[in-house]
Amino acid sequence: MEFIRKRLKSLQYVFQGLFYLIKNEPPVMVHIVISLVWVILGFCFGITTNEWIVQLLCIAIVLSVEGLNTAVEKLCDFIHPDHHKTIGIIKDVAAGSVGFAVIPVTIVLGIIYYPYVTELF
């Protein structure tokens, strides 16, 4: 019973983190809106099961990396609230990691949707 209670407590922290990101971080909201557009397009174009799997994994990767970026930024602000060159580099690298996720995800989603879009024309 203790094992189950600890797992449920862990889920509470998961949802607290999710709600914090959604409520307080505009970049996360931007990614969520873009993700919803991809999901709507998936339904409109009737993408395959495998394409859904890839699309959902892509969305999860971008949102996860954005969450980690936010955590790094908050930690940096906590450790050194004033402007500091090294802290700035750390934040830039964390933001760059989001780019490393977004760029290939955009390419993958482009590959998924290219045949559907070309069918329209």
C-alpha positions as protocol buffer text, in pm:
chain_id: "A"
residue {
  index: 1
  type: MET
  ca { x: 0 y: 0 z: 0 }
}
residue {
  index: 2
  type: GLU
  ca { x: 289 y: 235 z: 76 }
}
residue {
  index: 3
  type: PHE
  ca { x: 425 y: 178 z: -276 }
}
residue {
  index: 4
  type: ILE
  ca { x: 95 y: 285 z: -433 }
}
residue {
  index: 5
  type: ARG
  ca { x: 66 y: 590 z: -208 }
}
residue {
  index: 6
  type: LYS
  ca { x: 414 y: 706 z: -308 }
}
residue {
  index: 7
  type: ARG
  ca { x: 334 y: 663 z: -677 }
}
residue {
  index: 8
  type: LEU
  ca { x: 14 y: 865 z: -638 }
}
residue {
  index: 9
  type: LYS
  ca { x: 212 y: 1137 z: -459 }
}
residue {
  index: 10
  type: SER
  ca { x: 455 y: 1139 z: -752 }
}
residue {
  index: 11
  type: LEU
  ca { x: 163 y: 1192 z: -990 }
}
residue {
  index: 12
  type: GLN
  ca { x: 59 y: 1491 z: -782 }
}
residue {
  index: 13
  type: TYR
  ca { x: 400 y: 1648 z: -847 }
}
residue {
  index: 14
  type: VAL
  ca { x: 371 y: 1567 z: -1217 }
}
residue {
  index: 15
  type: PHE
  ca { x: 40 y: 1752 z: -1246 }
}
residue {
  index: 16
  type: GLN
  ca { x: 167 y: 2045 z: -1037 }
}
residue {
  index: 17
  type: GLY
  ca { x: 456 y: 2082 z: -1280 }
}
residue {
  index: 18
  type: LEU
  ca { x: 231 y: 2052 z: -1585 }
}
residue {
  index: 19
  type: PHE
  ca { x: -13 y: 2313 z: -1455 }
}
residue {
  index: 20
  type: TYR
  ca { x: 272 y: 2547 z: -1360 }
}
residue {
  index: 21
  type: LEU
  ca { x: 419 y: 2526 z: -1710 }
}
residue {
  index: 22
  type: ILE
  ca { x: 82 y: 2579 z: -1878 }
}
residue {
  index: 23
  type: LYS
  ca { x: -18 y: 2868 z: -1652 }
}
residue {
  index: 24
  type: ASN
  ca { x: 313 y: 3054 z: -1622 }
}
residue {
  index: 25
  type: GLU
  ca { x: 528 y: 2986 z: -1927 }
}
residue {
  index: 26
  type: PRO
  ca { x: 421 y: 3152 z: -2255 }
}
residue {
  index: 27
  type: PRO
  ca { x: 661 y: 2943 z: -2469 }
}
residue {
  index: 28
  type: VAL
  ca { x: 491 y: 2628 z: -2340 }
}
residue {
  index: 29
  type: MET
  ca { x: 151 y: 2768 z: -2435 }
}
residue {
  index: 30
  type: VAL
  ca { x: 284 y: 2848 z: -2783 }
}
residue {
  index: 31
  type: HIS
  ca { x: 405 y: 2489 z: -2821 }
}
residue {
  index: 32
  type: ILE
  ca { x: 71 y: 2356 z: -2694 }
}
residue {
  index: 33
  type: VAL
  ca { x: -124 y: 2566 z: -2946 }
}
residue {
  index: 34
  type: ILE
  ca { x: 106 y: 2452 z: -3228 }
}
residue {
  index: 35
  type: SER
  ca { x: 67 y: 2092 z: -3108 }
}
residue {
  index: 36
  type: LEU
  ca { x: -312 y: 2126 z: -3117 }
}
residue {
  index: 37
  type: VAL
  ca { x: -287 y: 2251 z: -3475 }
}
residue {
  index: 38
  type: TRP
  ca { x: -87 y: 1937 z: -3567 }
}
residue {
  index: 39
  type: VAL
  ca { x: -345 y: 1718 z: -3393 }
}
residue {
  index: 40
  type: ILE
  ca { x: -630 y: 1888 z: -3578 }
}
residue {
  index: 41
  type: LEU
  ca { x: -441 y: 1844 z: -3906 }
}
residue {
  index: 42
  type: GLY
  ca { x: -392 y: 1477 z: -3819 }
}
residue {
  index: 43
  type: PHE
  ca { x: -768 y: 1431 z: -3793 }
}
residue {
  index: 44
  type: CYS
  ca { x: -838 y: 1640 z: -4104 }
}
residue {
  index: 45
  type: PHE
  ca { x: -593 y: 1446 z: -4320 }
}
residue {
  index: 46
  type: GLY
  ca { x: -662 y: 1106 z: -4162 }
}
residue {
  index: 47
  type: ILE
  ca { x: -299 y: 1023 z: -4093 }
}
residue {
  index: 48
  type: THR
  ca { x: -209 y: 660 z: -4027 }
}
residue {
  index: 49
  type: THR
  ca { x: -160 y: 500 z: -3687 }
}
residue {
  index: 50
  type: ASN
  ca { x: 216 y: 501 z: -3730 }
}
residue {
  index: 51
  type: GLU
  ca { x: 208 y: 867 z: -3829 }
}
residue {
  index: 52
  type: TRP
  ca { x: 4 y: 943 z: -3516 }
}
residue {
  index: 53
  type: ILE
  ca { x: 262 y: 764 z: -3304 }
}
residue {
  index: 54
  type: VAL
  ca { x: 546 y: 961 z: -3459 }
}
residue {
  index: 55
  type: GLN
  ca { x: 353 y: 1288 z: -3434 }
}
residue {
  index: 56
  type: LEU
  ca { x: 265 y: 1237 z: -3067 }
}
residue {
  index: 57
  type: LEU
  ca { x: 625 y: 1144 z: -2985 }
}
residue {
  index: 58
  type: CYS
  ca { x: 742 y: 1459 z: -3164 }
}
residue {
  index: 59
  type: ILE
  ca { x: 499 y: 1671 z: -2962 }
}
residue {
  index: 60
  type: ALA
  ca { x: 610 y: 1503 z: -2639 }
}
residue {
  index: 61
  type: ILE
  ca { x: 977 y: 1562 z: -2719 }
}
residue {
  index: 62
  type: VAL
  ca { x: 931 y: 1934 z: -2785 }
}
residue {
  index: 63
  type: LEU
  ca { x: 713 y: 1991 z: -2477 }
}
residue {
  index: 64
  type: SER
  ca { x: 952 y: 1790 z: -2258 }
}
residue {
  index: 65
  type: VAL
  ca { x: 1260 y: 1979 z: -2376 }
}
residue {
  index: 66
  type: GLU
  ca { x: 1075 y: 2309 z: -2329 }
}
residue {
  index: 67
  type: GLY
  ca { x: 991 y: 2203 z: -1974 }
}
residue {
  index: 68
  type: LEU
  ca { x: 1355 y: 2118 z: -1905 }
}
residue {
  index: 69
  type: ASN
  ca { x: 1459 y: 2453 z: -2054 }
}
residue {
  index: 70
  type: THR
  ca { x: 1222 y: 2628 z: -1816 }
}
residue {
  index: 71
  type: ALA
  ca { x: 1361 y: 2431 z: -1521 }
}
residue {
  index: 72
  type: VAL
  ca { x: 1718 y: 2527 z: -1613 }
}
residue {
  index: 73
  type: GLU
  ca { x: 1620 y: 2894 z: -1649 }
}
residue {
  index: 74
  type: LYS
  ca { x: 1442 y: 2896 z: -1312 }
}
residue {
  index: 75
  type: LEU
  ca { x: 1738 y: 2726 z: -1145 }
}
residue {
  index: 76
  type: CYS
  ca { x: 1980 y: 2977 z: -1297 }
}
residue {
  index: 77
  type: ASP
  ca { x: 1762 y: 3268 z: -1181 }
}
residue {
  index: 78
  type: PHE
  ca { x: 1751 y: 3119 z: -831 }
}
residue {
  index: 79
  type: ILE
  ca { x: 2126 y: 3062 z: -811 }
}
residue {
  index: 80
  type: HIS
  ca { x: 2229 y: 3394 z: -962 }
}
residue {
  index: 81
  type: PRO
  ca { x: 1943 y: 3648 z: -996 }
}
residue {
  index: 82
  type: ASP
  ca { x: 2170 y: 3920 z: -1138 }
}
residue {
  index: 83
  type: HIS
  ca { x: 2303 y: 3914 z: -1493 }
}
residue {
  index: 84
  type: HIS
  ca { x: 2609 y: 3692 z: -1522 }
}
residue {
  index: 85
  type: LYS
  ca { x: 2791 y: 3591 z: -1838 }
}
residue {
  index: 86
  type: THR
  ca { x: 2810 y: 3219 z: -1751 }
}
residue {
  index: 87
  type: ILE
  ca { x: 2446 y: 3205 z: -1642 }
}
residue {
  index: 88
  type: GLY
  ca { x: 2356 y: 3371 z: -1973 }
}
residue {
  index: 89
  type: ILE
  ca { x: 2547 y: 3104 z: -2163 }
}
residue {
  index: 90
  type: ILE
  ca { x: 2376 y: 2828 z: -1964 }
}
residue {
  index: 91
  type: LYS
  ca { x: 2035 y: 2976 z: -2044 }
}
residue {
  index: 92
  type: ASP
  ca { x: 2126 y: 3015 z: -2412 }
}
residue {
  index: 93
  type: VAL
  ca { x: 2240 y: 2653 z: -2431 }
}
residue {
  index: 94
  type: ALA
  ca { x: 1917 y: 2536 z: -2266 }
}
residue {
  index: 95
  type: ALA
  ca { x: 1715 y: 2742 z: -2514 }
}
residue {
  index: 96
  type: GLY
  ca { x: 1928 y: 2605 z: -2797 }
}
residue {
  index: 97
  type: SER
  ca { x: 1835 y: 2254 z: -2691 }
}
residue {
  index: 98
  type: VAL
  ca { x: 1474 y: 2343 z: -2763 }
}
residue {
  index: 99
  type: GLY
  ca { x: 1587 y: 2438 z: -3113 }
}
residue {
  index: 100
  type: PHE
  ca { x: 1762 y: 2103 z: -3147 }
}
residue {
  index: 101
  type: ALA
  ca { x: 1424 y: 1943 z: -3076 }
}
residue {
  index: 102
  type: VAL
  ca { x: 1202 y: 2176 z: -3278 }
}
residue {
  index: 103
  type: ILE
  ca { x: 1403 y: 2171 z: -3603 }
}
residue {
  index: 104
  type: PRO
  ca { x: 1403 y: 1793 z: -3662 }
}
residue {
  index: 105
  type: VAL
  ca { x: 1044 y: 1766 z: -3534 }
}
residue {
  index: 106
  type: THR
  ca { x: 938 y: 2024 z: -3792 }
}
residue {
  index: 107
  type: ILE
  ca { x: 1117 y: 1825 z: -4063 }
}
residue {
  index: 108
  type: VAL
  ca { x: 957 y: 1498 z: -3951 }
}
residue {
  index: 109
  type: LEU
  ca { x: 609 y: 1651 z: -3942 }
}
residue {
  index: 110
  type: GLY
  ca { x: 674 y: 1805 z: -4282 }
}
residue {
  index: 111
  type: ILE
  ca { x: 761 y: 1459 z: -4415 }
}
residue {
  index: 112
  type: ILE
  ca { x: 440 y: 1319 z: -4265 }
}
residue {
  index: 113
  type: TYR
  ca { x: 214 y: 1589 z: -4410 }
}
residue {
  index: 114
  type: TYR
  ca { x: 385 y: 1652 z: -4745 }
}
residue {
  index: 115
  type: PRO
  ca { x: 199 y: 1371 z: -4928 }
}
residue {
  index: 116
  type: TYR
  ca { x: -135 y: 1480 z: -4783 }
}
residue {
  index: 117
  type: VAL
  ca { x: -84 y: 1844 z: -4879 }
}
residue {
  index: 118
  type: THR
  ca { x: 35 y: 1761 z: -5232 }
}
residue {
  index: 119
  type: GLU
  ca { x: -283 y: 1555 z: -5282 }
}
residue {
  index: 120
  type: LEU
  ca { x: -483 y: 1874 z: -5239 }
}
residue {
  index: 121
  type: PHE
  ca { x: -320 y: 2034 z: -5543 }
}
